[in-house]
Amino acid sequence: MVNIALFSSFLEELAVVRLLSVLTIILGVTTSCHQESASKLKIIGGKPSAEHHPWFVQLMSDASSTEGFCGGTLVAPRVVVTAAHCVDAEYVRTLHVGLGMVDGENLHLNKPVKVEGILAHRDYDPETSKNDIAILYLADYQGVEFERPAAPLTFSRDTSSPEAEGRPVMVVGLGNATSVGDIFDGVIREVELPVLATAKCDEKYDNVDGAQICAGNWDNGGIDSCQGDSGGPMVSKDSAGSEVLVGVVSYGEGCAQKGAPGVYTRVASFAGWIDQAVETLKGHNSGQQSAGSMEKLLTTRCVSQFGYLPVENRAGEDNVRDTTYGMNLREFKLIDSDSPGLPVGTELDKCQFEDHGHAVDARWIRMSGSTGTPDSKVAVIATVTSPDGSAAKTWVSRPQRLVYLQDTLSCQSSMGQVILADQRKFTYVVYKDVFYALGEPAADPADNQTTWGCSIGDASIEVYEIGDGVTKELAARIHHRSIGTVSVKLDRIDRESDLSAGIDWESSTSGRLKIENKSTEDLFTWKLVCPVKYTMTLADGTSMSAVQESSGAGFSVLMDAALVREGTVRSGAAVDVGIKLDSPVRLSGSACVINGAIVVESTGQVAIH
Ligand code: ARG
C-alpha cells in the first residue's frame, strides 16, 4: 500500500500554535487538530445535531462566504459572544455572521448578517489564551429571512453551579470532526463532555484558571471540540433546567487526545464585561472604546490591512506585548528590541496610535530579498515613544507560521488530486501528495504548455513546470476570490506522512481496508469516501453501509470513535476492516480517500482505482 501523505503531520509543524510555548502544535489551521490553534474540524466523537439550536451562529469572512471559520452564540438579538482569537484581523471590516442555518453543503442558505461592531477583550493574550472572548454587534436584520429560526440564549452569570466539575455540558460546532487530518463536512455536530477540575487540567496546560473551564475525557480522549469550533458555545442547564451559555471554545492541544482536554472561556467570569461591551457597542458608553460604529472601532483599535496592531504598550511596562486579536495576532510575535539592523522592504501598511500616552507607530513591510513562504516575508516594525519623551524603542516582529487546513479546495487533475489549502489565504498546495508553499511570482504558463489542474466553483488551479531541463521547478496559476489570480513558484516542503491506508482485494468485490496511524496523535473519527457503493464489516461482525455524499462525489462512511471501536486508531497502531463493494466495478482515475486527503491504495484484484 502506498502511503498517502496526510497533511497533518506536516501541518503540525507548520501550524503550531502553541499556547504557552510549550504547547504545541496546532494545525493551525493546518493540521488538524493539533493544538489549537489554528484552526478547524468539527466536534469529535459527537453526533450531528438532531435539534436546531437557534442561538448557534457561524462567523463568516464576508457577505458572500458560504462557510464559517468560527462559531459563536447569539445572546441578545443583535449580540454574539465568540472568542477573541476568532476576530481575525483580516476580516474585521467585512465580518458577517450566519444565523438560523441549516447544515449541509452550503451553510448559509441565508444571507449572512453584517457585523457592525467588534469588541475583543482588551486583555486577550494570545500567548496564554486568557480572556479569549469577544462581542460582535450585528446590523439590524429585521426582515431578513432565515432558513431556521434564530433566537438568543441566556448566558450564565453563575460561576459555580452549571459547570461544576463532573457536570455534563454540550459543545456545538462545525469544526473539524477528526483528530488527525481534516473532516469539515458542513454538518453541525454536538458532543456531551464532562467538566474537569481546573486543577487537573492545569496539570496539562499549566496556565488554566477559574476564568476558564476544561472539559473532555481525560483518560481516554475521543470527545472534544476541535479547530473550527472556536468561539462556539458550551451549553449547560441552569438550576431551573434551562439551557445557558457557560463557555466559549478556546483551545486545546490536539483534539480529543487523552490528558489534553479542551479549554473554554468561562462566560460567567465575563458577565460584567459582556454587559459593558454591549453598551459600548451600542454607543451608550463614553468610555475609551466608545465605538458606536465599525469605523470608529477600527480607528480606536488601529487595524491594519494585515492585522490588528500587533503591538500595544502596557502602561508603565517597558515592553510591548503582542496583543493583536485574532489569528494574525499569533502570527506576529515580537522577537527583538533595539534590533541593530531593521529589516528593509516595501511598506505594505501602517498604523499609528496612542496607548497610555505612548505613541506607537507600526509599519508592516514586505522584506526584500527574503526567501521562504509568503507569510515569512512580512515583518512589523513598531516604534514606541514613551510619554516622558525618553528615547523611542523599536520592535520587530515576524510572523510565525500558523496554518489551518480549514479552507481547502481540491479537485482531480489528470495527475491526481490537487489541493489548495490554508485557512484563509490558500498558501499551500498539495500536489501528488507533496506539500508546497506558494513562493515567488512566476511567469504564466505558455499557451502550448502542459498544465495539470482543475477548477472548483469559481476557483481554479493549474500546476505546470518552469525552468530549464536541469532545474525543473513547479509553479501554479491559481485563481481564487481570496487571493485573486496569481502565478507563483511552488516551494516544496518535505515532511513525513502520518497516516497511510490501503485496500487489499481478496476478490473483485471484497477486501480489507487497513489504516495505519504513524502520527503522534490518536486518530478519532475518520471518514472513507469511495466512488462506488460499499459496506464495511467491523470486527464485531456489524456492518455499515456507505451513504452517498451530499456533493454526489461518492459514498462515505464516517467512523465515529464514539459509536464504533474502529473509529479510533491509536498513535502507532493500525486498524483493519472488511470492505465489500455492492457490485464489481472498475474505475480509473478516482480512488477512495480518507479524511479528504489520504488516498487509499489498492492492491490485489483491483476493483477501484
Ligand atoms: N482554537 C480552535 C479553533 O480556532 C479551537 C480548538 C479547540 N480545541 C480543542 N481541543 N478543544 O477553532
PDB file of N, CA, C and O and ligand atoms in Angstrom, residues 26 33-41 44 69-71 83 85-86 132 175-176 193 205 215 223-231 249-257 260-264 327 330 404 406 423-424, ligand 1:
ATOM      1  N   ILE A  26      -0.466  23.065  16.514  1.00  0.00           N
ATOM      2  CA  ILE A  26      -1.756  23.063  16.152  1.00  0.00           C
ATOM      3  C   ILE A  26      -1.830  22.870  14.818  1.00  0.00           C
ATOM      4  O   ILE A  26      -1.046  23.019  14.188  1.00  0.00           O
ATOM      5  N   CYS A  33      -5.972  18.870  14.223  1.00  0.00           N
ATOM      6  CA  CYS A  33      -6.132  19.425  15.372  1.00  0.00           C
ATOM      7  C   CYS A  33      -5.044  19.551  16.169  1.00  0.00           C
ATOM      8  O   CYS A  33      -5.107  19.511  17.199  1.00  0.00           O
ATOM      9  N   HIS A  34      -4.022  19.678  15.824  1.00  0.00           N
ATOM     10  CA  HIS A  34      -3.022  19.727  16.726  1.00  0.00           C
ATOM     11  C   HIS A  34      -3.313  20.797  17.522  1.00  0.00           C
ATOM     12  O   HIS A  34      -4.119  21.412  17.394  1.00  0.00           O
ATOM     13  N   GLN A  35      -2.693  21.348  18.141  1.00  0.00           N
ATOM     14  CA  GLN A  35      -3.020  22.276  19.048  1.00  0.00           C
ATOM     15  C   GLN A  35      -3.886  23.169  18.619  1.00  0.00           C
ATOM     16  O   GLN A  35      -4.174  23.390  17.686  1.00  0.00           O
ATOM     17  N   GLU A  36      -4.302  23.757  19.185  1.00  0.00           N
ATOM     18  CA  GLU A  36      -5.290  24.577  18.927  1.00  0.00           C
ATOM     19  C   GLU A  36      -5.247  25.372  17.850  1.00  0.00           C
ATOM     20  O   GLU A  36      -5.509  25.560  17.066  1.00  0.00           O
ATOM     21  N   SER A  37      -4.813  25.907  17.797  1.00  0.00           N
ATOM     22  CA  SER A  37      -4.808  26.736  17.017  1.00  0.00           C
ATOM     23  C   SER A  37      -5.285  26.910  15.955  1.00  0.00           C
ATOM     24  O   SER A  37      -6.034  27.111  15.634  1.00  0.00           O
ATOM     25  N   ALA A  38      -4.761  26.861  15.268  1.00  0.00           N
ATOM     26  CA  ALA A  38      -5.101  27.226  14.205  1.00  0.00           C
ATOM     27  C   ALA A  38      -6.149  26.670  13.740  1.00  0.00           C
ATOM     28  O   ALA A  38      -6.446  26.424  13.501  1.00  0.00           O
ATOM     29  N   SER A  39      -6.900  26.388  13.398  1.00  0.00           N
ATOM     30  CA  SER A  39      -7.971  26.040  13.063  1.00  0.00           C
ATOM     31  C   SER A  39      -8.758  25.185  12.641  1.00  0.00           C
ATOM     32  O   SER A  39      -9.102  25.221  12.370  1.00  0.00           O
ATOM     33  N   LYS A  40      -9.334  24.224  12.445  1.00  0.00           N
ATOM     34  CA  LYS A  40     -10.665  23.865  12.330  1.00  0.00           C
ATOM     35  C   LYS A  40     -11.171  22.486  12.014  1.00  0.00           C
ATOM     36  O   LYS A  40     -11.064  22.134  10.962  1.00  0.00           O
ATOM     37  N   LEU A  41     -11.800  21.584  12.731  1.00  0.00           N
ATOM     38  CA  LEU A  41     -12.583  20.351  12.460  1.00  0.00           C
ATOM     39  C   LEU A  41     -13.774  20.550  13.164  1.00  0.00           C
ATOM     40  O   LEU A  41     -13.991  21.483  13.800  1.00  0.00           O
ATOM     41  N   ILE A  44     -15.497  16.344  17.763  1.00  0.00           N
ATOM     42  CA  ILE A  44     -15.044  14.966  17.642  1.00  0.00           C
ATOM     43  C   ILE A  44     -15.781  14.066  18.620  1.00  0.00           C
ATOM     44  O   ILE A  44     -15.930  14.406  19.796  1.00  0.00           O
ATOM     45  N   PHE A  69     -15.730  30.200   9.783  1.00  0.00           N
ATOM     46  CA  PHE A  69     -14.412  29.783  10.256  1.00  0.00           C
ATOM     47  C   PHE A  69     -14.374  29.676  11.767  1.00  0.00           C
ATOM     48  O   PHE A  69     -13.400  29.201  12.326  1.00  0.00           O
ATOM     49  N   CYS A  70     -15.425  30.117  12.430  1.00  0.00           N
ATOM     50  CA  CYS A  70     -15.500  30.030  13.883  1.00  0.00           C
ATOM     51  C   CYS A  70     -16.972  29.998  14.262  1.00  0.00           C
ATOM     52  O   CYS A  70     -17.831  30.415  13.493  1.00  0.00           O
ATOM     53  N   GLY A  71     -17.241  29.531  15.460  1.00  0.00           N
ATOM     54  CA  GLY A  71     -18.610  29.546  15.942  1.00  0.00           C
ATOM     55  C   GLY A  71     -18.871  30.764  16.811  1.00  0.00           C
ATOM     56  O   GLY A  71     -17.976  31.581  17.049  1.00  0.00           O
ATOM     57  N   ALA A  83     -14.984  33.973  20.493  1.00  0.00           N
ATOM     58  CA  ALA A  83     -13.648  34.009  21.083  1.00  0.00           C
ATOM     59  C   ALA A  83     -12.877  35.186  20.497  1.00  0.00           C
ATOM     60  O   ALA A  83     -13.032  35.515  19.322  1.00  0.00           O
ATOM     61  N   HIS A  85      -9.845  35.181  19.770  1.00  0.00           N
ATOM     62  CA  HIS A  85      -8.923  34.732  18.735  1.00  0.00           C
ATOM     63  C   HIS A  85      -9.623  34.475  17.406  1.00  0.00           C
ATOM     64  O   HIS A  85      -8.973  34.232  16.396  1.00  0.00           O
ATOM     65  N   CYS A  86     -10.951  34.515  17.427  1.00  0.00           N
ATOM     66  CA  CYS A  86     -11.693  34.350  16.173  1.00  0.00           C
ATOM     67  C   CYS A  86     -11.850  35.663  15.410  1.00  0.00           C
ATOM     68  O   CYS A  86     -12.232  35.670  14.250  1.00  0.00           O
ATOM     69  N   ASP A 132     -10.086  35.056  26.377  1.00  0.00           N
ATOM     70  CA  ASP A 132     -10.372  34.774  24.962  1.00  0.00           C
ATOM     71  C   ASP A 132     -11.876  34.922  24.709  1.00  0.00           C
ATOM     72  O   ASP A 132     -12.612  33.943  24.611  1.00  0.00           O
ATOM     73  N   GLY A 175     -16.722  22.508  13.400  1.00  0.00           N
ATOM     74  CA  GLY A 175     -15.273  22.370  13.246  1.00  0.00           C
ATOM     75  C   GLY A 175     -14.862  20.977  12.811  1.00  0.00           C
ATOM     76  O   GLY A 175     -15.701  20.115  12.523  1.00  0.00           O
ATOM     77  N   ASN A 176     -13.571  20.774  12.784  1.00  0.00           N
ATOM     78  CA  ASN A 176     -13.004  19.508  12.333  1.00  0.00           C
ATOM     79  C   ASN A 176     -13.589  18.349  13.124  1.00  0.00           C
ATOM     80  O   ASN A 176     -13.711  18.412  14.338  1.00  0.00           O
ATOM     81  N   LEU A 193     -19.783  16.536  27.034  1.00  0.00           N
ATOM     82  CA  LEU A 193     -18.483  16.385  27.680  1.00  0.00           C
ATOM     83  C   LEU A 193     -18.633  16.575  29.178  1.00  0.00           C
ATOM     84  O   LEU A 193     -19.417  17.411  29.613  1.00  0.00           O
ATOM     85  N   TYR A 205      -1.862  22.072  31.115  1.00  0.00           N
ATOM     86  CA  TYR A 205      -1.560  23.338  30.450  1.00  0.00           C
ATOM     87  C   TYR A 205      -0.823  24.350  31.311  1.00  0.00           C
ATOM     88  O   TYR A 205      -0.331  25.346  30.810  1.00  0.00           O
ATOM     89  N   ALA A 215     -12.951  20.659  29.704  1.00  0.00           N
ATOM     90  CA  ALA A 215     -13.886  19.550  29.545  1.00  0.00           C
ATOM     91  C   ALA A 215     -13.311  18.533  28.576  1.00  0.00           C
ATOM     92  O   ALA A 215     -12.569  18.890  27.666  1.00  0.00           O
ATOM     93  N   ILE A 223     -13.457  12.533  22.747  1.00  0.00           N
ATOM     94  CA  ILE A 223     -14.549  13.508  22.648  1.00  0.00           C
ATOM     95  C   ILE A 223     -13.970  14.898  22.903  1.00  0.00           C
ATOM     96  O   ILE A 223     -13.215  15.106  23.839  1.00  0.00           O
ATOM     97  N   ASP A 224     -14.319  15.823  22.053  1.00  0.00           N
ATOM     98  CA  ASP A 224     -13.727  17.157  22.182  1.00  0.00           C
ATOM     99  C   ASP A 224     -14.314  18.079  21.126  1.00  0.00           C
ATOM    100  O   ASP A 224     -14.968  17.633  20.178  1.00  0.00           O
ATOM    101  N   SER A 225     -14.010  19.350  21.292  1.00  0.00           N
ATOM    102  CA  SER A 225     -14.193  20.286  20.195  1.00  0.00           C
ATOM    103  C   SER A 225     -12.870  20.269  19.431  1.00  0.00           C
ATOM    104  O   SER A 225     -11.928  19.601  19.831  1.00  0.00           O
ATOM    105  N   CYS A 226     -12.808  20.982  18.337  1.00  0.00           N
ATOM    106  CA  CYS A 226     -11.568  20.966  17.557  1.00  0.00           C
ATOM    107  C   CYS A 226     -11.477  22.247  16.740  1.00  0.00           C
ATOM    108  O   CYS A 226     -12.324  23.133  16.852  1.00  0.00           O
ATOM    109  N   GLN A 227     -10.483  22.325  15.894  1.00  0.00           N
ATOM    110  CA  GLN A 227     -10.314  23.505  15.075  1.00  0.00           C
ATOM    111  C   GLN A 227     -11.590  23.817  14.302  1.00  0.00           C
ATOM    112  O   GLN A 227     -12.179  22.919  13.703  1.00  0.00           O
ATOM    113  N   GLY A 228     -11.968  25.049  14.298  1.00  0.00           N
ATOM    114  CA  GLY A 228     -13.197  25.435  13.613  1.00  0.00           C
ATOM    115  C   GLY A 228     -14.367  25.555  14.564  1.00  0.00           C
ATOM    116  O   GLY A 228     -15.380  26.165  14.248  1.00  0.00           O
ATOM    117  N   ASP A 229     -14.223  24.962  15.730  1.00  0.00           N
ATOM    118  CA  ASP A 229     -15.289  25.078  16.726  1.00  0.00           C
ATOM    119  C   ASP A 229     -15.085  26.317  17.588  1.00  0.00           C
ATOM    120  O   ASP A 229     -15.976  26.710  18.347  1.00  0.00           O
ATOM    121  N   SER A 230     -13.909  26.884  17.507  1.00  0.00           N
ATOM    122  CA  SER A 230     -13.584  28.031  18.343  1.00  0.00           C
ATOM    123  C   SER A 230     -14.656  29.085  18.338  1.00  0.00           C
ATOM    124  O   SER A 230     -15.275  29.341  17.308  1.00  0.00           O
ATOM    125  N   GLY A 231     -14.800  29.713  19.462  1.00  0.00           N
ATOM    126  CA  GLY A 231     -15.789  30.787  19.577  1.00  0.00           C
ATOM    127  C   GLY A 231     -17.185  30.258  19.820  1.00  0.00           C
ATOM    128  O   GLY A 231     -18.084  30.992  20.206  1.00  0.00           O
ATOM    129  N   VAL A 249     -15.539  28.063  23.155  1.00  0.00           N
ATOM    130  CA  VAL A 249     -14.434  27.197  22.724  1.00  0.00           C
ATOM    131  C   VAL A 249     -13.176  28.047  22.523  1.00  0.00           C
ATOM    132  O   VAL A 249     -13.200  29.029  21.776  1.00  0.00           O
ATOM    133  N   SER A 250     -12.098  27.681  23.208  1.00  0.00           N
ATOM    134  CA  SER A 250     -10.890  28.499  23.121  1.00  0.00           C
ATOM    135  C   SER A 250      -9.696  27.727  22.555  1.00  0.00           C
ATOM    136  O   SER A 250      -9.208  28.046  21.493  1.00  0.00           O
ATOM    137  N   TYR A 251      -9.229  26.698  23.251  1.00  0.00           N
ATOM    138  CA  TYR A 251      -8.085  25.967  22.708  1.00  0.00           C
ATOM    139  C   TYR A 251      -7.974  24.570  23.301  1.00  0.00           C
ATOM    140  O   TYR A 251      -8.753  24.170  24.158  1.00  0.00           O
ATOM    141  N   GLY A 252      -6.963  23.857  22.856  1.00  0.00           N
ATOM    142  CA  GLY A 252      -6.669  22.525  23.360  1.00  0.00           C
ATOM    143  C   GLY A 252      -5.437  22.066  22.611  1.00  0.00           C
ATOM    144  O   GLY A 252      -5.139  22.593  21.539  1.00  0.00           O
ATOM    145  N   GLU A 253      -4.732  21.112  23.178  1.00  0.00           N
ATOM    146  CA  GLU A 253      -3.579  20.594  22.455  1.00  0.00           C
ATOM    147  C   GLU A 253      -4.046  19.414  21.643  1.00  0.00           C
ATOM    148  O   GLU A 253      -4.523  18.427  22.194  1.00  0.00           O
ATOM    149  N   GLY A 254      -3.937  19.521  20.380  1.00  0.00           N
ATOM    150  CA  GLY A 254      -4.509  18.499  19.530  1.00  0.00           C
ATOM    151  C   GLY A 254      -6.006  18.522  19.727  1.00  0.00           C
ATOM    152  O   GLY A 254      -6.559  19.484  20.264  1.00  0.00           O
ATOM    153  N   CYS A 255      -6.658  17.479  19.315  1.00  0.00           N
ATOM    154  CA  CYS A 255      -8.082  17.379  19.578  1.00  0.00           C
ATOM    155  C   CYS A 255      -8.368  15.988  20.094  1.00  0.00           C
ATOM    156  O   CYS A 255      -7.870  15.006  19.546  1.00  0.00           O
ATOM    157  N   ALA A 256      -9.140  15.916  21.148  1.00  0.00           N
ATOM    158  CA  ALA A 256      -9.634  14.650  21.676  1.00  0.00           C
ATOM    159  C   ALA A 256      -8.531  13.709  22.163  1.00  0.00           C
ATOM    160  O   ALA A 256      -8.741  12.518  22.285  1.00  0.00           O
ATOM    161  N   GLN A 257      -7.341  14.238  22.428  1.00  0.00           N
ATOM    162  CA  GLN A 257      -6.252  13.383  22.912  1.00  0.00           C
ATOM    163  C   GLN A 257      -6.400  13.169  24.411  1.00  0.00           C
ATOM    164  O   GLN A 257      -6.858  14.057  25.134  1.00  0.00           O
ATOM    165  N   ALA A 260      -5.384  15.756  27.420  1.00  0.00           N
ATOM    166  CA  ALA A 260      -5.293  17.097  26.814  1.00  0.00           C
ATOM    167  C   ALA A 260      -6.696  17.624  26.520  1.00  0.00           C
ATOM    168  O   ALA A 260      -7.125  17.670  25.376  1.00  0.00           O
ATOM    169  N   PRO A 261      -7.408  18.001  27.571  1.00  0.00           N
ATOM    170  CA  PRO A 261      -8.802  18.433  27.376  1.00  0.00           C
ATOM    171  C   PRO A 261      -8.916  19.762  26.637  1.00  0.00           C
ATOM    172  O   PRO A 261      -7.925  20.462  26.459  1.00  0.00           O
ATOM    173  N   GLY A 262     -10.120  20.071  26.231  1.00  0.00           N
ATOM    174  CA  GLY A 262     -10.390  21.365  25.617  1.00  0.00           C
ATOM    175  C   GLY A 262     -10.518  22.428  26.706  1.00  0.00           C
ATOM    176  O   GLY A 262     -10.965  22.135  27.817  1.00  0.00           O
ATOM    177  N   VAL A 263     -10.089  23.622  26.399  1.00  0.00           N
ATOM    178  CA  VAL A 263     -10.177  24.732  27.348  1.00  0.00           C
ATOM    179  C   VAL A 263     -11.160  25.762  26.783  1.00  0.00           C
ATOM    180  O   VAL A 263     -11.120  26.088  25.598  1.00  0.00           O
ATOM    181  N   TYR A 264     -12.045  26.212  27.652  1.00  0.00           N
ATOM    182  CA  TYR A 264     -13.132  27.111  27.264  1.00  0.00           C
ATOM    183  C   TYR A 264     -13.076  28.364  28.121  1.00  0.00           C
ATOM    184  O   TYR A 264     -12.704  28.294  29.294  1.00  0.00           O
ATOM    185  N   MET A 327      -6.201  35.446  14.674  1.00  0.00           N
ATOM    186  CA  MET A 327      -5.141  34.584  14.210  1.00  0.00           C
ATOM    187  C   MET A 327      -3.882  35.364  13.915  1.00  0.00           C
ATOM    188  O   MET A 327      -2.802  34.951  14.193  1.00  0.00           O
ATOM    189  N   ARG A 330      -1.432  35.983  16.503  1.00  0.00           N
ATOM    190  CA  ARG A 330      -0.493  34.935  16.847  1.00  0.00           C
ATOM    191  C   ARG A 330       0.625  34.855  15.853  1.00  0.00           C
ATOM    192  O   ARG A 330       1.681  34.349  16.126  1.00  0.00           O
ATOM    193  N   TYR A 404      -4.134  26.683   9.149  1.00  0.00           N
ATOM    194  CA  TYR A 404      -5.157  25.683   9.356  1.00  0.00           C
ATOM    195  C   TYR A 404      -5.497  25.141   8.009  1.00  0.00           C
ATOM    196  O   TYR A 404      -5.492  25.861   7.051  1.00  0.00           O
ATOM    197  N   GLN A 406      -8.277  24.552   7.249  1.00  0.00           N
ATOM    198  CA  GLN A 406      -9.704  24.721   7.246  1.00  0.00           C
ATOM    199  C   GLN A 406     -10.292  24.869   5.883  1.00  0.00           C
ATOM    200  O   GLN A 406     -11.194  24.190   5.486  1.00  0.00           O
ATOM    201  N   GLN A 423      -6.203  28.048   5.692  1.00  0.00           N
ATOM    202  CA  GLN A 423      -7.445  28.531   6.153  1.00  0.00           C
ATOM    203  C   GLN A 423      -7.947  29.724   5.422  1.00  0.00           C
ATOM    204  O   GLN A 423      -9.065  29.827   5.072  1.00  0.00           O
ATOM    205  N   ARG A 424      -7.181  30.655   5.235  1.00  0.00           N
ATOM    206  CA  ARG A 424      -7.759  31.889   4.737  1.00  0.00           C
ATOM    207  C   ARG A 424      -7.154  32.358   3.465  1.00  0.00           C
ATOM    208  O   ARG A 424      -7.794  32.978   2.652  1.00  0.00           O
TER     209      ARG A 424
HETATM  210  N1  ARG B   1      -8.774  27.253  18.704  1.00  0.00           N
HETATM  211  C1  ARG B   1      -9.515  26.323  17.958  1.00  0.00           C
HETATM  212  C2  ARG B   1     -10.217  26.995  16.811  1.00  0.00           C
HETATM  213  O1  ARG B   1      -9.735  28.001  16.373  1.00  0.00           O
HETATM  214  C3  ARG B   1     -10.407  25.508  18.809  1.00  0.00           C
HETATM  215  C4  ARG B   1      -9.641  24.481  19.469  1.00  0.00           C
HETATM  216  C5  ARG B   1     -10.396  23.668  20.408  1.00  0.00           C
HETATM  217  N2  ARG B   1      -9.560  22.553  20.645  1.00  0.00           N
HETATM  218  C6  ARG B   1      -9.845  21.564  21.464  1.00  0.00           C
HETATM  219  N3  ARG B   1      -9.033  20.565  21.508  1.00  0.00           N
HETATM  220  N4  ARG B   1     -10.935  21.567  22.194  1.00  0.00           N
HETATM  221  O2  ARG B   1     -11.140  26.502  16.240  1.00  0.00           O
END
